[in-house]
Short mmCIF file of C-alpha atoms in Angstrom, two decimals:
data_model
loop_
_atom_site.label_atom_id
_atom_site.label_comp_id
_atom_site.label_asym_id
_atom_site.label_seq_id
_atom_site.Cartn_x
_atom_site.Cartn_y
_atom_site.Cartn_z
CA UNK C 1 80.89 137.18 52.20
CA UNK C 2 80.69 140.11 49.90
CA UNK C 3 78.03 139.99 47.22
CA UNK C 4 78.52 141.39 43.77
CA UNK C 5 75.94 143.61 42.18
CA UNK C 6 73.13 141.70 40.66
CA UNK C 7 72.69 141.91 36.94
CA UNK C 8 69.34 141.45 35.42
CA UNK C 9 68.44 137.88 34.82
CA UNK C 10 71.47 136.38 36.53
CA UNK C 11 71.79 135.37 40.21
CA UNK C 12 74.41 137.08 42.33
CA UNK C 13 77.65 135.15 42.67
CA UNK C 14 79.76 135.33 45.82
CA UNK C 15 82.96 137.30 45.54
CA UNK C 16 86.10 135.20 45.37
CA UNK C 17 87.90 134.97 48.72
CA UNK C 18 91.52 134.03 48.86
CA UNK C 19 91.77 130.44 50.11
CA UNK C 20 94.66 128.51 51.56
CA UNK C 21 95.83 127.56 48.03
CA UNK C 22 95.51 131.03 46.58
CA UNK C 23 98.73 133.06 46.71
CA UNK C 24 98.65 136.05 48.98
CA UNK C 25 100.71 139.11 48.48
CA UNK C 26 101.85 138.95 52.13
CA UNK C 27 102.68 135.23 52.39
CA UNK C 28 105.12 135.00 49.53
CA UNK C 29 103.24 132.35 47.50
CA UNK C 30 105.33 129.34 46.44
CA UNK C 31 108.28 130.39 48.59
CA UNK C 32 106.21 129.89 51.76
CA UNK C 33 105.25 126.34 50.71
CA UNK C 34 108.85 125.51 49.97
CA UNK C 35 109.97 126.83 53.36
CA UNK C 36 107.23 124.84 55.15
CA UNK C 37 108.52 121.60 53.56
CA UNK C 38 112.22 122.38 53.76
CA UNK C 39 112.38 123.62 57.35
CA UNK C 40 111.76 120.23 59.02
CA UNK C 41 114.21 118.56 56.64
CA UNK C 42 116.84 121.16 57.46
CA UNK C 43 116.34 120.68 61.23
CA UNK C 44 116.53 116.88 60.85
CA UNK C 45 119.65 117.10 58.75
CA UNK C 46 121.37 119.49 61.16
CA UNK C 47 120.62 117.29 64.19
CA UNK C 48 121.77 114.16 62.36
CA UNK C 49 124.96 115.86 61.27
CA UNK C 50 125.70 117.16 64.79
CA UNK C 51 125.19 113.73 66.33
CA UNK C 52 127.37 112.12 63.61
CA UNK C 53 130.19 114.59 64.19
CA UNK C 54 129.97 114.27 67.96
CA UNK C 55 130.21 110.50 67.81
CA UNK C 56 126.59 109.43 68.19
CA UNK C 57 124.87 108.44 71.42
CA UNK C 58 127.11 108.00 74.47
CA UNK C 59 127.88 104.37 75.27
CA UNK C 60 127.21 103.50 78.89
CA UNK C 61 130.26 102.45 80.87
CA UNK C 62 130.59 98.82 81.79
CA UNK C 63 129.56 98.11 85.39
CA UNK C 64 132.40 97.67 87.85
CA UNK C 65 133.06 94.04 88.73
CA UNK C 66 131.78 92.97 92.12
CA UNK C 67 134.50 92.43 94.71
CA UNK C 68 135.36 88.84 95.37
CA UNK C 69 133.67 87.55 98.52
CA UNK C 70 135.92 86.88 101.46
CA UNK C 71 136.39 83.25 102.44
CA UNK C 72 134.61 83.76 105.78
CA UNK C 73 131.39 85.07 104.15
CA UNK C 74 130.41 81.57 103.05
CA UNK C 75 131.75 79.68 105.99
CA UNK C 76 129.43 77.37 107.82
CA UNK C 77 130.92 78.70 111.05
CA UNK C 78 129.61 82.23 110.50
CA UNK C 79 126.85 83.35 112.87
CA UNK C 80 125.16 86.72 113.22
CA UNK C 81 126.31 88.68 116.24
CA UNK C 82 124.33 87.57 119.26
CA UNK C 83 122.70 90.09 121.58
CA UNK C 84 124.29 90.79 124.97
CA UNK C 85 121.26 89.72 126.98
CA UNK C 86 117.68 88.52 126.74
CA UNK C 87 115.13 90.04 129.13
CA UNK C 88 111.91 88.10 129.66
CA UNK C 89 108.87 90.15 130.54
CA UNK C 90 106.06 88.84 132.70
CA UNK C 91 103.19 87.25 130.80
CA UNK C 92 100.58 89.85 129.88
CA UNK C 93 96.83 89.11 129.83
CA UNK C 94 94.87 91.53 127.70
CA UNK C 95 91.18 91.84 126.87
CA UNK C 96 90.81 91.94 123.08
CA UNK C 97 87.68 92.87 121.14
CA UNK C 98 84.13 93.71 122.12
CA UNK C 99 83.17 90.09 122.87
CA UNK C 100 85.60 89.83 125.75
CA UNK C 101 88.24 87.67 124.08
CA UNK C 102 91.41 87.26 126.14
CA UNK C 103 94.97 87.35 124.87
CA UNK C 104 97.70 85.85 126.94
CA UNK C 105 101.10 86.76 125.54
CA UNK C 106 104.62 86.26 126.81
CA UNK C 107 107.39 88.50 125.41
CA UNK C 108 111.13 88.62 125.68
CA UNK C 109 113.50 91.36 124.51
CA UNK C 110 116.88 90.67 122.97
CA UNK C 111 119.11 93.58 123.99
CA UNK C 112 122.37 94.68 122.35
CA UNK C 113 123.63 96.22 125.55
CA UNK C 114 123.40 94.69 129.00
CA UNK C 115 121.64 96.96 131.38
CA UNK C 116 118.32 97.83 132.93
CA UNK C 117 115.04 97.88 131.00
CA UNK C 118 112.23 100.16 132.01
CA UNK C 119 109.73 97.28 132.26
CA UNK C 120 106.62 99.32 133.24
CA UNK C 121 107.04 101.67 130.24
CA UNK C 122 107.70 98.71 127.93
CA UNK C 123 104.61 96.84 129.16
CA UNK C 124 102.53 100.03 128.74
CA UNK C 125 103.69 100.48 125.14
CA UNK C 126 102.97 96.84 124.33
CA UNK C 127 99.56 96.80 126.09
CA UNK C 128 98.41 99.97 124.35
CA UNK C 129 99.27 98.49 120.95
CA UNK C 130 97.87 95.02 121.59
CA UNK C 131 94.52 96.35 122.93
CA UNK C 132 94.02 98.31 119.72
CA UNK C 133 94.29 95.22 117.50
CA UNK C 134 91.25 93.50 116.05
CA UNK C 135 90.63 89.95 117.27
CA UNK C 136 90.60 88.82 113.62
CA UNK C 137 94.19 90.03 113.24
CA UNK C 138 95.28 88.23 116.38
CA UNK C 139 93.90 84.93 115.13
CA UNK C 140 95.63 85.28 111.74
CA UNK C 141 99.09 83.58 111.83
CA UNK C 142 100.26 85.68 108.89
CA UNK C 143 99.65 88.86 110.90
CA UNK C 144 102.12 87.81 113.62
CA UNK C 145 105.09 89.05 111.56
CA UNK C 146 103.54 92.55 111.38
CA UNK C 147 102.73 92.37 115.06
CA UNK C 148 106.35 91.47 115.99
CA UNK C 149 107.65 94.32 113.83
CA UNK C 150 105.25 96.77 115.55
CA UNK C 151 106.26 95.52 118.99
CA UNK C 152 109.93 95.90 118.08
CA UNK C 153 109.30 99.49 116.96
CA UNK C 154 107.63 100.30 120.27
CA UNK C 155 110.43 98.64 122.24
CA UNK C 156 113.00 100.74 120.39
CA UNK C 157 111.01 103.92 121.10
CA UNK C 158 111.01 103.13 124.84
CA UNK C 159 114.54 101.72 125.26
CA UNK C 160 116.40 103.45 122.45
CA UNK C 161 116.94 102.70 118.80
CA UNK C 162 120.23 100.84 119.32
CA UNK C 163 119.31 99.06 122.53
CA UNK C 164 116.75 96.43 121.38
CA UNK C 165 117.73 93.81 118.80
CA UNK C 166 114.48 91.83 118.60
CA UNK C 167 111.20 91.02 120.32
CA UNK C 168 110.48 87.34 120.88
CA UNK C 169 107.00 85.96 121.39
CA UNK C 170 107.40 83.19 123.95
CA UNK C 171 103.75 82.50 124.73
CA UNK C 172 100.59 83.24 122.74
CA UNK C 173 97.07 82.16 123.64
CA UNK C 174 93.87 83.77 122.35
CA UNK C 175 90.63 82.58 124.00
CA UNK C 176 87.03 83.40 123.00
#
């Protein structure tokens, strides 16, 4: 702040600084205030006018009607396509967990195509997966769905993606 010269007997008063309300020779004074208020109103008015002239917001198209179901879709005679063959694997006995628990599991593969299955590779893929499971998972009935899905994935890796339809658990015994 600039100080004015001190007169005898009177304290020095600070020099007047132009504030936000004081007109400045560069800002244009009242015209700048008017522009600050009018600019948003002009933008709003222009956008409203443009949307009014254009027809407003686009109306979404009505969804296409669903095709009428065929009569055979709801027939009681309909069955899913059955696999070409079912291949039963020998019962596998696996040690599970550090306490020496034993899992005895029988598996069968439903195959889309009839043909040979590489049984040793299939058993290796299943054994590797089952040995890695925690005994707590094996004793949980809700986990069996995940286990079947994982076994199906491994079967499809070994036999081919389009070869195996499903893995069936035919025997399951967990001993402590």
